[in-house]
């Protein structure tokens, strides 16, 4: 598993090492804390190492912290880190530029331990949220996405049926009960759904349940048995079979991939 990294950039050794010491104790081995004494040295690290968060002083010789972030935003590096700017001077222009560069926080020296840790934790939450959004977009079912994009053109009964599935995702859902809910006979509902959604209703329910299962696998620590139950599958063996059929891997392998572990998929 790749270690997660925080980079501290400051030309003042005392400030740089002080922040490193605080964050090393706070991280307790969960993050690697790297340091750089200049913007140039920082850029070399950033080009070679994925960094979740960069804390950089603004006023440094040669390349200022603001110039470093500006250069960073223009580069096609593997990962754009969240940024916390640090300054010994409160200047409105710095704050304005920080906003323009999408900097997470702007701290004034001297920085107390609690303030530094609180700012770092907030910045890392932003990183996690962004990673989840990117990952969920990559993992989204393309057929469900296609239906969602055309949702405005669907008939009212079909939209109501999809809403019913959403509200009863933890239950066993039958075509008969949904057809009754939208006041259509089963045969007509079945043909209408397939015509408008380009898949039959049972496939839609399966795909929607598995999409929910993927979200639970990524965002919670629920066991696979609990994930199966939360998506309306009482037989875990059947849930595993369906998941592998649609995703090409088991639920456990899927979760491992999100955690950065290379899953073996036979």
PDB file of C-alpha atoms in Angstrom, residues 61-253:
ATOM      1  CA  UNK A  61      13.959  33.230  -1.717  1.00  0.00           C
ATOM      2  CA  UNK A  62      13.931  32.396  -5.438  1.00  0.00           C
ATOM      3  CA  UNK A  63      10.466  30.807  -5.536  1.00  0.00           C
ATOM      4  CA  UNK A  64       7.826  32.128  -3.146  1.00  0.00           C
ATOM      5  CA  UNK A  65       5.127  29.871  -1.734  1.00  0.00           C
ATOM      6  CA  UNK A  66       2.534  31.547  -3.943  1.00  0.00           C
ATOM      7  CA  UNK A  67       4.696  31.071  -7.042  1.00  0.00           C
ATOM      8  CA  UNK A  68       5.254  27.436  -6.073  1.00  0.00           C
ATOM      9  CA  UNK A  69       1.512  26.780  -5.831  1.00  0.00           C
ATOM     10  CA  UNK A  70       0.878  28.654  -9.084  1.00  0.00           C
ATOM     11  CA  UNK A  71       3.497  26.545 -10.892  1.00  0.00           C
ATOM     12  CA  UNK A  72       2.100  23.403  -9.310  1.00  0.00           C
ATOM     13  CA  UNK A  73      -1.439  24.088 -10.519  1.00  0.00           C
ATOM     14  CA  UNK A  74      -0.180  24.379 -14.098  1.00  0.00           C
ATOM     15  CA  UNK A  75       1.696  21.070 -14.067  1.00  0.00           C
ATOM     16  CA  UNK A  76       0.259  17.698 -15.081  1.00  0.00           C
ATOM     17  CA  UNK A  77       1.572  15.873 -12.042  1.00  0.00           C
ATOM     18  CA  UNK A  78       0.123  12.590 -10.785  1.00  0.00           C
ATOM     19  CA  UNK A  79      -1.675  14.297  -7.893  1.00  0.00           C
ATOM     20  CA  UNK A  80      -2.547  17.908  -7.154  1.00  0.00           C
ATOM     21  CA  UNK A  81      -2.183  18.234  -3.372  1.00  0.00           C
ATOM     22  CA  UNK A  82      -4.295  20.337  -1.072  1.00  0.00           C
ATOM     23  CA  UNK A  83      -2.317  23.375   0.117  1.00  0.00           C
ATOM     24  CA  UNK A  84      -1.973  25.277   3.391  1.00  0.00           C
ATOM     25  CA  UNK A  85      -0.109  28.579   3.131  1.00  0.00           C
ATOM     26  CA  UNK A  86       1.937  29.894   6.057  1.00  0.00           C
ATOM     27  CA  UNK A  87       3.077  33.496   6.507  1.00  0.00           C
ATOM     28  CA  UNK A  88       4.674  35.702   9.103  1.00  0.00           C
ATOM     29  CA  UNK A  89       2.747  38.688   7.758  1.00  0.00           C
ATOM     30  CA  UNK A  90      -0.997  39.232   7.431  1.00  0.00           C
ATOM     31  CA  UNK A  91      -1.424  40.777   3.988  1.00  0.00           C
ATOM     32  CA  UNK A  92      -4.713  41.057   2.140  1.00  0.00           C
ATOM     33  CA  UNK A  93      -2.996  40.406  -1.193  1.00  0.00           C
ATOM     34  CA  UNK A  94      -1.729  37.043   0.100  1.00  0.00           C
ATOM     35  CA  UNK A  95      -5.216  36.022   1.173  1.00  0.00           C
ATOM     36  CA  UNK A  96      -6.655  37.059  -2.195  1.00  0.00           C
ATOM     37  CA  UNK A  97      -4.073  35.055  -4.109  1.00  0.00           C
ATOM     38  CA  UNK A  98      -4.593  32.061  -1.796  1.00  0.00           C
ATOM     39  CA  UNK A  99      -8.290  32.051  -2.686  1.00  0.00           C
ATOM     40  CA  UNK A 100      -7.529  32.251  -6.389  1.00  0.00           C
ATOM     41  CA  UNK A 101      -5.211  29.236  -6.127  1.00  0.00           C
ATOM     42  CA  UNK A 102      -7.815  27.195  -4.199  1.00  0.00           C
ATOM     43  CA  UNK A 103      -5.687  27.038  -1.071  1.00  0.00           C
ATOM     44  CA  UNK A 104      -7.430  25.255   1.817  1.00  0.00           C
ATOM     45  CA  UNK A 105      -6.105  27.450   4.659  1.00  0.00           C
ATOM     46  CA  UNK A 106      -3.883  30.472   5.351  1.00  0.00           C
ATOM     47  CA  UNK A 107      -2.064  30.425   8.701  1.00  0.00           C
ATOM     48  CA  UNK A 108      -0.071  33.157  10.421  1.00  0.00           C
ATOM     49  CA  UNK A 109       3.164  32.460  12.283  1.00  0.00           C
ATOM     50  CA  UNK A 110       3.781  31.560  15.005  1.00  0.00           C
ATOM     51  CA  UNK A 111       1.493  28.546  14.585  1.00  0.00           C
ATOM     52  CA  UNK A 112       0.458  26.702  17.717  1.00  0.00           C
ATOM     53  CA  UNK A 113       0.306  22.920  17.785  1.00  0.00           C
ATOM     54  CA  UNK A 114      -3.500  22.727  18.038  1.00  0.00           C
ATOM     55  CA  UNK A 115      -4.035  25.245  15.241  1.00  0.00           C
ATOM     56  CA  UNK A 116      -1.642  23.395  12.920  1.00  0.00           C
ATOM     57  CA  UNK A 117      -3.208  19.996  13.569  1.00  0.00           C
ATOM     58  CA  UNK A 118      -6.768  21.333  13.174  1.00  0.00           C
ATOM     59  CA  UNK A 119      -5.854  22.934   9.845  1.00  0.00           C
ATOM     60  CA  UNK A 120      -4.134  19.758   8.605  1.00  0.00           C
ATOM     61  CA  UNK A 121      -7.102  17.575   9.584  1.00  0.00           C
ATOM     62  CA  UNK A 122      -9.523  19.893   7.790  1.00  0.00           C
ATOM     63  CA  UNK A 123      -7.328  19.920   4.671  1.00  0.00           C
ATOM     64  CA  UNK A 124      -7.074  16.132   4.633  1.00  0.00           C
ATOM     65  CA  UNK A 125     -10.861  15.835   4.895  1.00  0.00           C
ATOM     66  CA  UNK A 126     -11.071  17.901   1.715  1.00  0.00           C
ATOM     67  CA  UNK A 127      -8.591  15.504   0.080  1.00  0.00           C
ATOM     68  CA  UNK A 128     -10.661  12.482   1.099  1.00  0.00           C
ATOM     69  CA  UNK A 129     -13.875  14.022  -0.199  1.00  0.00           C
ATOM     70  CA  UNK A 130     -12.257  14.852  -3.533  1.00  0.00           C
ATOM     71  CA  UNK A 131     -10.801  11.343  -3.816  1.00  0.00           C
ATOM     72  CA  UNK A 132     -14.193   9.795  -3.084  1.00  0.00           C
ATOM     73  CA  UNK A 133     -15.868  11.925  -5.749  1.00  0.00           C
ATOM     74  CA  UNK A 134     -13.241  11.053  -8.367  1.00  0.00           C
ATOM     75  CA  UNK A 135     -13.280   7.377  -7.473  1.00  0.00           C
ATOM     76  CA  UNK A 136     -17.069   7.117  -7.455  1.00  0.00           C
ATOM     77  CA  UNK A 137     -17.209   8.748 -10.874  1.00  0.00           C
ATOM     78  CA  UNK A 138     -14.766   6.179 -12.195  1.00  0.00           C
ATOM     79  CA  UNK A 139     -16.691   3.327 -10.600  1.00  0.00           C
ATOM     80  CA  UNK A 140     -20.184   4.526 -11.568  1.00  0.00           C
ATOM     81  CA  UNK A 141     -22.227   2.128 -13.677  1.00  0.00           C
ATOM     82  CA  UNK A 142     -22.186   3.621 -17.219  1.00  0.00           C
ATOM     83  CA  UNK A 143     -25.653   2.227 -18.018  1.00  0.00           C
ATOM     84  CA  UNK A 144     -27.134   3.852 -14.914  1.00  0.00           C
ATOM     85  CA  UNK A 145     -25.335   7.090 -15.761  1.00  0.00           C
ATOM     86  CA  UNK A 146     -26.853   7.013 -19.262  1.00  0.00           C
ATOM     87  CA  UNK A 147     -30.358   6.625 -17.800  1.00  0.00           C
ATOM     88  CA  UNK A 148     -29.765   9.448 -15.332  1.00  0.00           C
ATOM     89  CA  UNK A 149     -28.641  11.766 -18.130  1.00  0.00           C
ATOM     90  CA  UNK A 150     -31.895  11.072 -19.996  1.00  0.00           C
ATOM     91  CA  UNK A 151     -34.116  11.174 -16.891  1.00  0.00           C
ATOM     92  CA  UNK A 152     -35.891  14.367 -17.963  1.00  0.00           C
ATOM     93  CA  UNK A 153     -37.213  12.562 -21.033  1.00  0.00           C
ATOM     94  CA  UNK A 154     -38.612   9.569 -19.138  1.00  0.00           C
ATOM     95  CA  UNK A 155     -42.331   9.167 -18.591  1.00  0.00           C
ATOM     96  CA  UNK A 156     -43.794   9.880 -15.166  1.00  0.00           C
ATOM     97  CA  UNK A 157     -44.482   6.191 -14.317  1.00  0.00           C
ATOM     98  CA  UNK A 158     -40.874   5.239 -15.075  1.00  0.00           C
ATOM     99  CA  UNK A 159     -39.477   8.075 -12.957  1.00  0.00           C
ATOM    100  CA  UNK A 160     -41.793   7.035 -10.115  1.00  0.00           C
ATOM    101  CA  UNK A 161     -40.642   3.436 -10.483  1.00  0.00           C
ATOM    102  CA  UNK A 162     -36.991   4.485 -10.253  1.00  0.00           C
ATOM    103  CA  UNK A 163     -37.771   6.567  -7.171  1.00  0.00           C
ATOM    104  CA  UNK A 164     -39.523   3.565  -5.610  1.00  0.00           C
ATOM    105  CA  UNK A 165     -36.415   1.432  -6.171  1.00  0.00           C
ATOM    106  CA  UNK A 166     -34.280   4.140  -4.555  1.00  0.00           C
ATOM    107  CA  UNK A 167     -36.513   4.283  -1.468  1.00  0.00           C
ATOM    108  CA  UNK A 168     -36.692   0.482  -1.073  1.00  0.00           C
ATOM    109  CA  UNK A 169     -33.109  -0.429  -1.990  1.00  0.00           C
ATOM    110  CA  UNK A 170     -32.709  -2.466   1.239  1.00  0.00           C
ATOM    111  CA  UNK A 171     -35.692  -4.655   0.382  1.00  0.00           C
ATOM    112  CA  UNK A 172     -36.472  -7.377  -2.133  1.00  0.00           C
ATOM    113  CA  UNK A 173     -38.146  -5.515  -5.006  1.00  0.00           C
ATOM    114  CA  UNK A 174     -40.492  -7.241  -7.444  1.00  0.00           C
ATOM    115  CA  UNK A 175     -41.675  -5.960 -10.788  1.00  0.00           C
ATOM    116  CA  UNK A 176     -45.260  -6.726  -9.790  1.00  0.00           C
ATOM    117  CA  UNK A 177     -45.223  -4.467  -6.725  1.00  0.00           C
ATOM    118  CA  UNK A 178     -43.595  -1.593  -8.611  1.00  0.00           C
ATOM    119  CA  UNK A 179     -46.035  -1.885 -11.520  1.00  0.00           C
ATOM    120  CA  UNK A 180     -48.885  -1.737  -9.018  1.00  0.00           C
ATOM    121  CA  UNK A 181     -47.278   1.283  -7.350  1.00  0.00           C
ATOM    122  CA  UNK A 182     -47.259   3.227 -10.637  1.00  0.00           C
ATOM    123  CA  UNK A 183     -50.764   1.961 -11.576  1.00  0.00           C
ATOM    124  CA  UNK A 184     -49.772  -0.049 -14.658  1.00  0.00           C
ATOM    125  CA  UNK A 185     -50.268  -3.717 -15.473  1.00  0.00           C
ATOM    126  CA  UNK A 186     -47.087  -5.764 -15.275  1.00  0.00           C
ATOM    127  CA  UNK A 187     -46.802  -6.545 -18.979  1.00  0.00           C
ATOM    128  CA  UNK A 188     -47.160  -2.914 -20.098  1.00  0.00           C
ATOM    129  CA  UNK A 189     -44.852  -1.642 -17.350  1.00  0.00           C
ATOM    130  CA  UNK A 190     -42.200  -4.189 -18.365  1.00  0.00           C
ATOM    131  CA  UNK A 191     -42.227  -3.195 -22.040  1.00  0.00           C
ATOM    132  CA  UNK A 192     -42.381   0.540 -21.245  1.00  0.00           C
ATOM    133  CA  UNK A 193     -39.416   0.340 -18.882  1.00  0.00           C
ATOM    134  CA  UNK A 194     -37.304  -1.583 -21.391  1.00  0.00           C
ATOM    135  CA  UNK A 195     -38.228   0.799 -24.201  1.00  0.00           C
ATOM    136  CA  UNK A 196     -37.276   3.923 -22.238  1.00  0.00           C
ATOM    137  CA  UNK A 197     -34.291   2.621 -20.240  1.00  0.00           C
ATOM    138  CA  UNK A 198     -32.745   0.194 -22.727  1.00  0.00           C
ATOM    139  CA  UNK A 199     -32.713  -2.607 -20.137  1.00  0.00           C
ATOM    140  CA  UNK A 200     -35.326  -4.681 -18.409  1.00  0.00           C
ATOM    141  CA  UNK A 201     -36.546  -3.757 -14.946  1.00  0.00           C
ATOM    142  CA  UNK A 202     -34.844  -6.632 -13.119  1.00  0.00           C
ATOM    143  CA  UNK A 203     -31.461  -5.661 -14.589  1.00  0.00           C
ATOM    144  CA  UNK A 204     -32.023  -2.059 -13.498  1.00  0.00           C
ATOM    145  CA  UNK A 205     -32.802  -3.132  -9.931  1.00  0.00           C
ATOM    146  CA  UNK A 206     -29.700  -5.342  -9.832  1.00  0.00           C
ATOM    147  CA  UNK A 207     -27.441  -2.597 -11.175  1.00  0.00           C
ATOM    148  CA  UNK A 208     -28.874  -0.021  -8.761  1.00  0.00           C
ATOM    149  CA  UNK A 209     -28.444  -2.366  -5.785  1.00  0.00           C
ATOM    150  CA  UNK A 210     -24.866  -3.155  -6.770  1.00  0.00           C
ATOM    151  CA  UNK A 211     -24.123   0.557  -7.195  1.00  0.00           C
ATOM    152  CA  UNK A 212     -25.355   1.083  -3.641  1.00  0.00           C
ATOM    153  CA  UNK A 213     -23.226  -1.866  -2.522  1.00  0.00           C
ATOM    154  CA  UNK A 214     -20.146  -0.266  -4.095  1.00  0.00           C
ATOM    155  CA  UNK A 215     -20.824   2.984  -2.233  1.00  0.00           C
ATOM    156  CA  UNK A 216     -21.106   1.088   1.061  1.00  0.00           C
ATOM    157  CA  UNK A 217     -17.916  -0.854   0.362  1.00  0.00           C
ATOM    158  CA  UNK A 218     -16.021   2.383  -0.311  1.00  0.00           C
ATOM    159  CA  UNK A 219     -17.471   4.647   2.351  1.00  0.00           C
ATOM    160  CA  UNK A 220     -18.127   2.347   5.332  1.00  0.00           C
ATOM    161  CA  UNK A 221     -16.496  -0.430   7.305  1.00  0.00           C
ATOM    162  CA  UNK A 222     -19.562  -2.661   7.065  1.00  0.00           C
ATOM    163  CA  UNK A 223     -18.800  -6.343   6.540  1.00  0.00           C
ATOM    164  CA  UNK A 224     -19.668  -7.885   3.190  1.00  0.00           C
ATOM    165  CA  UNK A 225     -22.554  -9.737   4.857  1.00  0.00           C
ATOM    166  CA  UNK A 226     -23.917  -6.415   6.175  1.00  0.00           C
ATOM    167  CA  UNK A 227     -23.510  -4.786   2.740  1.00  0.00           C
ATOM    168  CA  UNK A 228     -25.468  -7.643   1.178  1.00  0.00           C
ATOM    169  CA  UNK A 229     -28.292  -7.228   3.711  1.00  0.00           C
ATOM    170  CA  UNK A 230     -28.316  -3.430   3.266  1.00  0.00           C
ATOM    171  CA  UNK A 231     -28.958  -3.915  -0.450  1.00  0.00           C
ATOM    172  CA  UNK A 232     -31.730  -6.478  -0.076  1.00  0.00           C
ATOM    173  CA  UNK A 233     -29.771  -9.704  -0.512  1.00  0.00           C
ATOM    174  CA  UNK A 234     -30.358 -12.254   2.228  1.00  0.00           C
ATOM    175  CA  UNK A 235     -28.141 -14.873   0.572  1.00  0.00           C
ATOM    176  CA  UNK A 236     -24.576 -13.567   0.678  1.00  0.00           C
ATOM    177  CA  UNK A 237     -23.349 -16.240  -1.720  1.00  0.00           C
ATOM    178  CA  UNK A 238     -25.826 -15.001  -4.346  1.00  0.00           C
ATOM    179  CA  UNK A 239     -24.808 -11.373  -3.681  1.00  0.00           C
ATOM    180  CA  UNK A 240     -21.121 -12.288  -4.211  1.00  0.00           C
ATOM    181  CA  UNK A 241     -21.980 -14.114  -7.433  1.00  0.00           C
ATOM    182  CA  UNK A 242     -23.942 -11.157  -8.817  1.00  0.00           C
ATOM    183  CA  UNK A 243     -21.266  -8.664  -7.794  1.00  0.00           C
ATOM    184  CA  UNK A 244     -18.537 -10.652  -9.550  1.00  0.00           C
ATOM    185  CA  UNK A 245     -20.712 -11.133 -12.633  1.00  0.00           C
ATOM    186  CA  UNK A 246     -21.268  -7.374 -13.033  1.00  0.00           C
ATOM    187  CA  UNK A 247     -17.971  -5.981 -11.669  1.00  0.00           C
ATOM    188  CA  UNK A 248     -15.490  -8.706 -12.619  1.00  0.00           C
ATOM    189  CA  UNK A 249     -14.266  -9.073  -9.044  1.00  0.00           C
ATOM    190  CA  UNK A 250     -15.525  -9.995  -5.595  1.00  0.00           C
ATOM    191  CA  UNK A 251     -16.784  -7.356  -3.126  1.00  0.00           C
ATOM    192  CA  UNK A 252     -13.644  -7.896  -1.036  1.00  0.00           C
ATOM    193  CA  UNK A 253     -11.357  -7.317  -4.022  1.00  0.00           C
TER     194      UNK A 253
END
